[in-house]
């Protein structure tokens, strides 16, 4: 019987740099949550930016289905990285972040800083960021799976991506 080869590679500085690039360059991603009514996975596209330590930030309306889902269960995943216009989409890098969402409402001590940061990095959100039902979620990273392209798979820890304050 042949030994099963581990396809996950040792994390390198190049892998860390690619992961960080995918995170800080992303303007949107695919957010996976658990629907509180059915318990089934639900995936949606969300607008994001990053906090000063590279943690993803999500601006969310109370009308969006992912907001009550995150309120009920803050465990979520965020997929970042888009394929180029040509070629096989599976050879382009992408990262899946396993996160726990932390909700910031207007009453929260850190809300104004995150609001200002969101506006600085994504000025177009000015159209709706101050509507009454919008909140900010900080997606605290617990682990990550980086697919750097064909045959380039890595497991990353938060310290590989997130800067210390």
Short mmCIF file of N, CA and C in Angstrom, two decimals:
data_model
loop_
_atom_site.label_atom_id
_atom_site.label_comp_id
_atom_site.label_asym_id
_atom_site.label_seq_id
_atom_site.Cartn_x
_atom_site.Cartn_y
_atom_site.Cartn_z
N UNK A 1 0.84 -1.17 0.00
CA UNK A 1 0.00 0.00 0.00
C UNK A 1 0.89 1.24 0.00
N UNK A 2 0.62 2.19 -0.87
CA UNK A 2 1.45 3.39 -0.95
C UNK A 2 1.02 4.40 0.11
N UNK A 3 2.00 5.21 0.54
CA UNK A 3 1.71 6.24 1.53
C UNK A 3 0.96 7.39 0.87
N UNK A 4 0.03 7.94 1.62
CA UNK A 4 -0.73 9.08 1.13
C UNK A 4 0.13 10.33 1.29
N UNK A 5 0.33 11.06 0.20
CA UNK A 5 1.17 12.26 0.23
C UNK A 5 0.35 13.45 0.72
N UNK A 6 0.93 14.22 1.63
CA UNK A 6 0.29 15.43 2.11
C UNK A 6 0.43 16.51 1.03
N UNK A 7 -0.69 17.02 0.57
CA UNK A 7 -0.66 18.02 -0.51
C UNK A 7 -0.48 19.44 0.03
N UNK A 8 -0.58 19.61 1.34
CA UNK A 8 -0.40 20.92 1.93
C UNK A 8 1.09 21.18 2.09
N UNK A 9 1.55 22.29 1.55
CA UNK A 9 2.96 22.63 1.59
C UNK A 9 3.31 23.41 2.86
N UNK A 10 4.59 23.40 3.19
CA UNK A 10 5.10 24.19 4.30
C UNK A 10 4.88 25.67 3.98
N UNK A 11 4.34 26.43 4.94
CA UNK A 11 4.08 27.85 4.71
C UNK A 11 5.39 28.59 4.53
N UNK A 12 5.45 29.40 3.48
CA UNK A 12 6.64 30.17 3.14
C UNK A 12 6.34 31.66 3.21
N UNK A 13 7.38 32.48 3.14
CA UNK A 13 7.18 33.93 3.08
C UNK A 13 6.43 34.32 1.81
N UNK A 14 6.68 33.63 0.71
CA UNK A 14 5.94 33.91 -0.53
C UNK A 14 4.45 33.61 -0.36
N UNK A 15 4.12 32.53 0.33
CA UNK A 15 2.72 32.19 0.58
C UNK A 15 2.07 33.24 1.46
N UNK A 16 2.78 33.67 2.50
CA UNK A 16 2.26 34.72 3.38
C UNK A 16 2.01 36.01 2.60
N UNK A 17 2.95 36.38 1.75
CA UNK A 17 2.82 37.60 0.95
C UNK A 17 1.63 37.51 -0.01
N UNK A 18 1.45 36.36 -0.64
CA UNK A 18 0.32 36.17 -1.55
C UNK A 18 -1.00 36.25 -0.79
N UNK A 19 -1.06 35.61 0.36
CA UNK A 19 -2.27 35.64 1.19
C UNK A 19 -2.61 37.08 1.56
N UNK A 20 -1.63 37.81 2.01
CA UNK A 20 -1.83 39.19 2.40
C UNK A 20 -2.29 40.04 1.22
N UNK A 21 -1.68 39.82 0.06
CA UNK A 21 -2.08 40.57 -1.14
C UNK A 21 -3.53 40.29 -1.50
N UNK A 22 -3.95 39.03 -1.43
CA UNK A 22 -5.33 38.68 -1.74
C UNK A 22 -6.31 39.36 -0.78
N UNK A 23 -5.91 39.48 0.48
CA UNK A 23 -6.78 40.09 1.48
C UNK A 23 -6.86 41.60 1.32
N UNK A 24 -5.72 42.27 1.26
CA UNK A 24 -5.74 43.73 1.24
C UNK A 24 -6.20 44.30 -0.11
N UNK A 25 -6.04 43.55 -1.18
CA UNK A 25 -6.48 44.03 -2.49
C UNK A 25 -7.97 43.79 -2.76
N UNK A 26 -8.60 42.94 -1.97
CA UNK A 26 -10.00 42.58 -2.22
C UNK A 26 -10.93 43.74 -1.90
N UNK A 27 -11.89 43.96 -2.79
CA UNK A 27 -12.95 44.93 -2.54
C UNK A 27 -14.26 44.21 -2.25
N UNK A 28 -14.31 42.94 -2.56
CA UNK A 28 -15.48 42.13 -2.27
C UNK A 28 -15.04 40.68 -2.13
N UNK A 29 -15.94 39.89 -1.58
CA UNK A 29 -15.66 38.47 -1.42
C UNK A 29 -16.96 37.71 -1.27
N UNK A 30 -16.84 36.40 -1.15
CA UNK A 30 -18.00 35.53 -0.94
C UNK A 30 -18.02 35.12 0.52
N UNK A 31 -19.07 35.53 1.22
CA UNK A 31 -19.23 35.25 2.64
C UNK A 31 -20.15 34.06 2.83
N UNK A 32 -19.69 33.08 3.60
CA UNK A 32 -20.50 31.91 3.91
C UNK A 32 -20.91 31.97 5.38
N UNK A 33 -22.21 31.82 5.62
CA UNK A 33 -22.78 31.82 6.96
C UNK A 33 -23.74 30.65 7.08
N UNK A 34 -24.22 30.41 8.28
CA UNK A 34 -25.27 29.40 8.49
C UNK A 34 -26.59 30.12 8.68
N UNK A 35 -27.57 29.78 7.85
CA UNK A 35 -28.89 30.37 7.95
C UNK A 35 -29.51 29.94 9.28
N UNK A 36 -29.94 30.90 10.12
CA UNK A 36 -30.47 30.52 11.43
C UNK A 36 -31.79 29.76 11.37
N UNK A 37 -32.57 29.97 10.34
CA UNK A 37 -33.87 29.28 10.24
C UNK A 37 -33.71 27.83 9.81
N UNK A 38 -32.87 27.60 8.80
CA UNK A 38 -32.75 26.25 8.25
C UNK A 38 -31.51 25.51 8.72
N UNK A 39 -30.50 26.24 9.19
CA UNK A 39 -29.23 25.63 9.57
C UNK A 39 -28.35 25.29 8.38
N UNK A 40 -28.80 25.64 7.19
CA UNK A 40 -28.05 25.34 5.96
C UNK A 40 -27.06 26.46 5.65
N UNK A 41 -25.98 26.10 4.96
CA UNK A 41 -25.03 27.14 4.54
C UNK A 41 -25.69 28.10 3.55
N UNK A 42 -25.28 29.34 3.64
CA UNK A 42 -25.73 30.38 2.73
C UNK A 42 -24.51 31.20 2.33
N UNK A 43 -24.39 31.51 1.05
CA UNK A 43 -23.24 32.27 0.56
C UNK A 43 -23.75 33.51 -0.17
N UNK A 44 -23.08 34.62 0.07
CA UNK A 44 -23.44 35.87 -0.57
C UNK A 44 -22.19 36.67 -0.89
N UNK A 45 -22.31 37.59 -1.82
CA UNK A 45 -21.19 38.49 -2.14
C UNK A 45 -21.31 39.71 -1.25
N UNK A 46 -20.18 40.12 -0.66
CA UNK A 46 -20.16 41.27 0.24
C UNK A 46 -19.01 42.21 -0.11
N UNK A 47 -19.23 43.49 0.18
CA UNK A 47 -18.17 44.50 0.02
C UNK A 47 -17.32 44.49 1.28
N UNK A 48 -16.01 44.51 1.09
CA UNK A 48 -15.10 44.48 2.24
C UNK A 48 -13.98 45.50 2.07
N UNK A 49 -13.30 45.73 3.16
CA UNK A 49 -12.03 46.43 3.20
C UNK A 49 -11.26 45.78 4.36
N UNK A 50 -10.14 46.36 4.76
CA UNK A 50 -9.38 45.77 5.86
C UNK A 50 -9.10 46.81 6.93
N UNK A 51 -9.01 46.33 8.16
CA UNK A 51 -8.61 47.15 9.29
C UNK A 51 -7.09 47.38 9.18
N UNK A 52 -6.55 48.18 10.05
CA UNK A 52 -5.12 48.51 10.00
C UNK A 52 -4.22 47.30 10.25
N UNK A 53 -4.77 46.24 10.82
CA UNK A 53 -3.98 45.02 11.07
C UNK A 53 -4.25 43.93 10.03
N UNK A 54 -4.93 44.28 8.94
CA UNK A 54 -5.27 43.38 7.81
C UNK A 54 -6.49 42.51 8.05
N UNK A 55 -7.20 42.70 9.16
CA UNK A 55 -8.42 41.95 9.42
C UNK A 55 -9.52 42.48 8.50
N UNK A 56 -10.23 41.58 7.80
CA UNK A 56 -11.31 42.04 6.92
C UNK A 56 -12.45 42.71 7.69
N UNK A 57 -12.99 43.76 7.08
CA UNK A 57 -14.15 44.47 7.59
C UNK A 57 -15.27 44.36 6.58
N UNK A 58 -16.47 44.15 7.07
CA UNK A 58 -17.65 43.97 6.24
C UNK A 58 -18.68 45.00 6.66
N UNK A 59 -19.18 45.77 5.70
CA UNK A 59 -20.28 46.70 5.94
C UNK A 59 -21.56 45.99 5.55
N UNK A 60 -22.52 45.90 6.49
CA UNK A 60 -23.71 45.08 6.24
C UNK A 60 -24.99 45.80 6.65
N UNK A 61 -26.00 45.62 5.84
CA UNK A 61 -27.34 46.13 6.13
C UNK A 61 -28.09 45.13 6.99
N UNK A 62 -28.94 45.64 7.86
CA UNK A 62 -29.80 44.77 8.65
C UNK A 62 -30.81 44.03 7.79
N UNK A 63 -31.02 44.51 6.55
CA UNK A 63 -31.95 43.86 5.63
C UNK A 63 -31.32 42.66 4.93
N UNK A 64 -29.99 42.56 4.94
CA UNK A 64 -29.29 41.44 4.29
C UNK A 64 -29.45 40.18 5.13
N UNK A 65 -29.60 39.06 4.48
CA UNK A 65 -29.80 37.80 5.21
C UNK A 65 -28.57 37.39 6.03
N UNK A 66 -27.39 37.83 5.63
CA UNK A 66 -26.20 37.43 6.38
C UNK A 66 -26.08 38.17 7.72
N UNK A 67 -26.74 39.32 7.88
CA UNK A 67 -26.64 40.04 9.15
C UNK A 67 -27.30 39.27 10.29
N UNK A 68 -28.56 38.86 10.17
CA UNK A 68 -29.12 38.05 11.27
C UNK A 68 -28.43 36.69 11.41
N UNK A 69 -27.88 36.18 10.31
CA UNK A 69 -27.15 34.91 10.41
C UNK A 69 -25.90 35.09 11.27
N UNK A 70 -25.18 36.19 11.07
CA UNK A 70 -23.99 36.46 11.88
C UNK A 70 -24.36 36.80 13.32
N UNK A 71 -25.52 37.43 13.51
CA UNK A 71 -25.99 37.70 14.87
C UNK A 71 -26.27 36.39 15.61
N UNK A 72 -26.86 35.43 14.91
CA UNK A 72 -27.21 34.15 15.52
C UNK A 72 -25.98 33.26 15.74
N UNK A 73 -25.04 33.31 14.79
CA UNK A 73 -23.84 32.48 14.85
C UNK A 73 -22.73 33.22 14.12
N UNK A 74 -21.78 33.80 14.85
CA UNK A 74 -20.76 34.63 14.23
C UNK A 74 -19.67 33.86 13.46
N UNK A 75 -19.74 32.54 13.46
CA UNK A 75 -18.76 31.75 12.72
C UNK A 75 -19.08 31.86 11.23
N UNK A 76 -18.06 32.16 10.43
CA UNK A 76 -18.27 32.35 9.00
C UNK A 76 -16.98 32.08 8.24
N UNK A 77 -17.09 32.06 6.92
CA UNK A 77 -15.92 31.93 6.04
C UNK A 77 -16.02 33.00 4.98
N UNK A 78 -14.85 33.47 4.54
CA UNK A 78 -14.78 34.49 3.50
C UNK A 78 -13.81 34.01 2.43
N UNK A 79 -14.30 33.91 1.20
CA UNK A 79 -13.48 33.51 0.06
C UNK A 79 -13.09 34.76 -0.72
N UNK A 80 -11.79 34.94 -0.94
CA UNK A 80 -11.27 36.08 -1.67
C UNK A 80 -10.38 35.61 -2.81
N UNK A 81 -10.36 36.38 -3.89
CA UNK A 81 -9.52 36.07 -5.04
C UNK A 81 -10.36 35.75 -6.24
N UNK A 82 -10.16 36.48 -7.29
CA UNK A 82 -10.94 36.30 -8.51
C UNK A 82 -10.04 35.84 -9.64
N UNK A 83 -10.54 34.95 -10.49
CA UNK A 83 -9.75 34.51 -11.63
C UNK A 83 -9.61 35.62 -12.66
N UNK A 84 -8.58 35.53 -13.47
CA UNK A 84 -8.39 36.46 -14.57
C UNK A 84 -9.45 36.19 -15.63
N UNK A 85 -9.54 37.07 -16.60
CA UNK A 85 -10.55 36.93 -17.65
C UNK A 85 -10.34 35.69 -18.52
N UNK A 86 -9.11 35.23 -18.63
CA UNK A 86 -8.83 34.09 -19.50
C UNK A 86 -8.20 32.95 -18.69
N UNK A 87 -8.30 31.77 -19.24
CA UNK A 87 -7.65 30.62 -18.63
C UNK A 87 -8.55 29.89 -17.66
N UNK A 88 -8.03 28.83 -17.12
CA UNK A 88 -8.74 27.99 -16.17
C UNK A 88 -8.85 28.73 -14.83
N UNK A 89 -10.06 28.96 -14.32
CA UNK A 89 -10.21 29.69 -13.06
C UNK A 89 -9.57 28.99 -11.87
N UNK A 90 -9.36 27.69 -11.97
CA UNK A 90 -8.79 26.95 -10.84
C UNK A 90 -7.28 27.11 -10.70
N UNK A 91 -6.62 27.74 -11.65
CA UNK A 91 -5.18 27.95 -11.52
C UNK A 91 -4.85 29.31 -10.91
N UNK A 92 -5.88 30.13 -10.64
CA UNK A 92 -5.65 31.46 -10.07
C UNK A 92 -5.73 31.41 -8.55
N UNK A 93 -4.92 32.20 -7.87
CA UNK A 93 -4.88 32.14 -6.41
C UNK A 93 -6.17 32.61 -5.75
N UNK A 94 -6.44 32.00 -4.60
CA UNK A 94 -7.60 32.36 -3.78
C UNK A 94 -7.32 31.92 -2.35
N UNK A 95 -8.04 32.55 -1.43
CA UNK A 95 -7.87 32.23 -0.02
C UNK A 95 -9.23 32.15 0.65
N UNK A 96 -9.38 31.17 1.51
CA UNK A 96 -10.58 31.03 2.32
C UNK A 96 -10.19 31.31 3.77
N UNK A 97 -10.85 32.29 4.36
CA UNK A 97 -10.58 32.68 5.74
C UNK A 97 -11.68 32.13 6.64
N UNK A 98 -11.32 31.39 7.66
CA UNK A 98 -12.25 30.94 8.68
C UNK A 98 -12.26 32.02 9.76
N UNK A 99 -13.42 32.62 10.00
CA UNK A 99 -13.50 33.80 10.85
C UNK A 99 -14.59 33.69 11.90
N UNK A 100 -14.49 34.57 12.87
CA UNK A 100 -15.56 34.83 13.82
C UNK A 100 -15.87 36.32 13.71
N UNK A 101 -17.12 36.63 13.38
CA UNK A 101 -17.53 38.02 13.16
C UNK A 101 -17.79 38.73 14.48
N UNK A 102 -17.26 39.94 14.57
CA UNK A 102 -17.48 40.81 15.72
C UNK A 102 -18.25 42.02 15.23
N UNK A 103 -19.44 42.24 15.78
CA UNK A 103 -20.35 43.28 15.30
C UNK A 103 -20.06 44.62 15.97
N UNK A 104 -20.02 45.68 15.14
CA UNK A 104 -19.84 47.04 15.62
C UNK A 104 -21.04 47.86 15.18
N UNK A 105 -21.85 48.28 16.14
CA UNK A 105 -22.96 49.19 15.86
C UNK A 105 -22.49 50.61 16.17
N UNK A 106 -23.31 51.59 15.87
CA UNK A 106 -22.94 52.99 16.12
C UNK A 106 -22.64 53.25 17.60
N UNK A 107 -23.23 52.46 18.49
CA UNK A 107 -23.02 52.65 19.92
C UNK A 107 -21.70 52.05 20.41
N UNK A 108 -21.08 51.22 19.61
CA UNK A 108 -19.84 50.54 20.00
C UNK A 108 -18.68 51.54 20.01
N UNK A 109 -17.81 51.38 20.98
CA UNK A 109 -16.67 52.29 21.15
C UNK A 109 -15.80 52.40 19.90
N UNK A 110 -15.57 51.31 19.17
CA UNK A 110 -14.68 51.33 18.02
C UNK A 110 -15.35 51.62 16.69
N UNK A 111 -16.67 51.86 16.70
CA UNK A 111 -17.41 52.02 15.45
C UNK A 111 -16.89 53.20 14.61
N UNK A 112 -16.72 54.36 15.22
CA UNK A 112 -16.35 55.55 14.46
C UNK A 112 -15.02 55.36 13.74
N UNK A 113 -14.04 54.75 14.39
CA UNK A 113 -12.74 54.49 13.75
C UNK A 113 -12.92 53.58 12.54
N UNK A 114 -13.71 52.52 12.69
CA UNK A 114 -13.93 51.59 11.58
C UNK A 114 -14.73 52.25 10.45
N UNK A 115 -15.70 53.07 10.80
CA UNK A 115 -16.48 53.81 9.81
C UNK A 115 -15.56 54.72 9.00
N UNK A 116 -14.71 55.48 9.71
CA UNK A 116 -13.80 56.40 9.02
C UNK A 116 -12.83 55.64 8.12
N UNK A 117 -12.36 54.51 8.59
CA UNK A 117 -11.44 53.69 7.80
C UNK A 117 -12.14 53.17 6.55
N UNK A 118 -13.37 52.70 6.71
CA UNK A 118 -14.14 52.20 5.56
C UNK A 118 -14.31 53.32 4.53
N UNK A 119 -14.67 54.51 4.98
CA UNK A 119 -14.86 55.64 4.07
C UNK A 119 -13.56 56.05 3.38
N UNK A 120 -12.47 55.99 4.11
CA UNK A 120 -11.16 56.33 3.54
C UNK A 120 -10.78 55.36 2.42
N UNK A 121 -11.01 54.07 2.66
CA UNK A 121 -10.59 53.06 1.70
C UNK A 121 -11.63 52.80 0.60
N UNK A 122 -12.89 53.01 0.90
CA UNK A 122 -13.99 52.75 -0.05
C UNK A 122 -14.95 53.93 -0.05
N UNK A 123 -14.56 55.07 -0.64
CA UNK A 123 -15.37 56.29 -0.56
C UNK A 123 -16.81 56.15 -1.07
N UNK A 124 -17.06 55.24 -1.98
CA UNK A 124 -18.41 55.09 -2.53
C UNK A 124 -19.42 54.61 -1.50
N UNK A 125 -18.97 54.03 -0.38
CA UNK A 125 -19.93 53.58 0.63
C UNK A 125 -20.58 54.75 1.34
N UNK A 126 -20.09 55.97 1.08
CA UNK A 126 -20.69 57.17 1.68
C UNK A 126 -22.18 57.25 1.36
N UNK A 127 -22.59 56.66 0.24
CA UNK A 127 -23.99 56.68 -0.17
C UNK A 127 -24.91 55.98 0.82
N UNK A 128 -24.38 55.00 1.57
CA UNK A 128 -25.26 54.21 2.43
C UNK A 128 -24.72 53.87 3.81
N UNK A 129 -23.47 54.19 4.11
CA UNK A 129 -22.88 53.77 5.39
C UNK A 129 -23.63 54.35 6.60
N UNK A 130 -24.23 55.52 6.44
CA UNK A 130 -24.91 56.15 7.57
C UNK A 130 -26.42 55.87 7.63
N UNK A 131 -26.90 54.99 6.74
CA UNK A 131 -28.29 54.57 6.85
C UNK A 131 -28.46 53.81 8.17
N UNK A 132 -29.61 53.92 8.78
CA UNK A 132 -29.83 53.41 10.13
C UNK A 132 -29.62 51.93 10.35
N UNK A 133 -29.73 51.13 9.31
CA UNK A 133 -29.65 49.67 9.51
C UNK A 133 -28.25 49.11 9.22
N UNK A 134 -27.27 49.95 8.91
CA UNK A 134 -25.94 49.44 8.57
C UNK A 134 -25.07 49.30 9.80
N UNK A 135 -24.32 48.21 9.84
CA UNK A 135 -23.35 47.91 10.89
C UNK A 135 -22.05 47.45 10.22
N UNK A 136 -21.01 47.40 11.00
CA UNK A 136 -19.73 46.90 10.51
C UNK A 136 -19.39 45.63 11.28
N UNK A 137 -18.98 44.62 10.55
CA UNK A 137 -18.47 43.40 11.17
C UNK A 137 -16.98 43.33 10.93
N UNK A 138 -16.25 43.04 11.98
CA UNK A 138 -14.82 42.75 11.89
C UNK A 138 -14.71 41.23 11.85
N UNK A 139 -14.13 40.69 10.77
CA UNK A 139 -14.05 39.24 10.59
C UNK A 139 -12.71 38.73 11.12
N UNK A 140 -12.69 38.42 12.40
CA UNK A 140 -11.46 37.99 13.07
C UNK A 140 -11.05 36.61 12.56
N UNK A 141 -9.87 36.55 11.99
CA UNK A 141 -9.38 35.34 11.33
C UNK A 141 -8.89 34.32 12.35
N UNK A 142 -9.39 33.08 12.21
CA UNK A 142 -8.93 31.98 13.05
C UNK A 142 -7.97 31.05 12.31
N UNK A 143 -8.16 30.91 11.00
CA UNK A 143 -7.27 30.11 10.17
C UNK A 143 -7.56 30.46 8.72
N UNK A 144 -6.70 29.98 7.84
CA UNK A 144 -6.89 30.27 6.42
C UNK A 144 -6.35 29.13 5.58
N UNK A 145 -7.00 28.93 4.44
CA UNK A 145 -6.53 27.98 3.44
C UNK A 145 -6.20 28.75 2.18
N UNK A 146 -4.94 28.74 1.80
CA UNK A 146 -4.49 29.45 0.60
C UNK A 146 -4.28 28.45 -0.52
N UNK A 147 -4.92 28.71 -1.64
CA UNK A 147 -4.65 27.96 -2.85
C UNK A 147 -3.95 28.94 -3.77
N UNK A 148 -2.65 28.79 -3.90
CA UNK A 148 -1.84 29.71 -4.69
C UNK A 148 -1.82 29.40 -6.17
N UNK A 149 -2.66 28.49 -6.61
CA UNK A 149 -2.67 28.02 -7.98
C UNK A 149 -2.46 26.51 -7.95
N UNK A 150 -2.45 25.90 -9.10
CA UNK A 150 -2.37 24.45 -9.18
C UNK A 150 -1.16 23.91 -8.40
N UNK A 151 -1.43 23.00 -7.45
CA UNK A 151 -0.38 22.35 -6.68
C UNK A 151 0.27 23.22 -5.61
N UNK A 152 -0.37 24.33 -5.25
CA UNK A 152 0.21 25.26 -4.26
C UNK A 152 -0.79 25.51 -3.14
N UNK A 153 -0.94 24.56 -2.23
CA UNK A 153 -1.90 24.67 -1.14
C UNK A 153 -1.17 24.86 0.19
N UNK A 154 -1.70 25.78 1.00
CA UNK A 154 -1.08 26.11 2.28
C UNK A 154 -2.15 26.32 3.34
N UNK A 155 -1.85 25.92 4.58
CA UNK A 155 -2.66 26.29 5.73
C UNK A 155 -1.94 27.44 6.41
N UNK A 156 -2.67 28.48 6.74
CA UNK A 156 -2.06 29.64 7.40
C UNK A 156 -2.73 29.88 8.75
N UNK A 157 -1.95 30.46 9.65
CA UNK A 157 -2.44 30.84 10.97
C UNK A 157 -2.70 32.34 10.97
N UNK A 158 -3.47 32.83 11.93
CA UNK A 158 -3.71 34.27 11.97
C UNK A 158 -2.43 35.10 11.97
N UNK A 159 -1.42 34.64 12.68
CA UNK A 159 -0.17 35.41 12.76
C UNK A 159 0.57 35.46 11.42
N UNK A 160 0.20 34.60 10.47
CA UNK A 160 0.78 34.67 9.12
C UNK A 160 0.21 35.84 8.33
N UNK A 161 -0.94 36.36 8.77
CA UNK A 161 -1.67 37.36 7.99
C UNK A 161 -1.89 38.66 8.75
N UNK A 162 -2.35 38.53 9.99
CA UNK A 162 -2.77 39.69 10.77
C UNK A 162 -1.58 40.29 11.51
N UNK A 163 -1.47 41.60 11.43
CA UNK A 163 -0.41 42.32 12.12
C UNK A 163 -0.81 42.52 13.58
N UNK A 164 0.17 42.50 14.46
CA UNK A 164 -0.10 42.78 15.86
C UNK A 164 -0.23 44.27 16.05
N UNK A 165 -1.13 44.67 16.95
CA UNK A 165 -1.29 46.11 17.26
C UNK A 165 -0.15 46.57 18.14
#
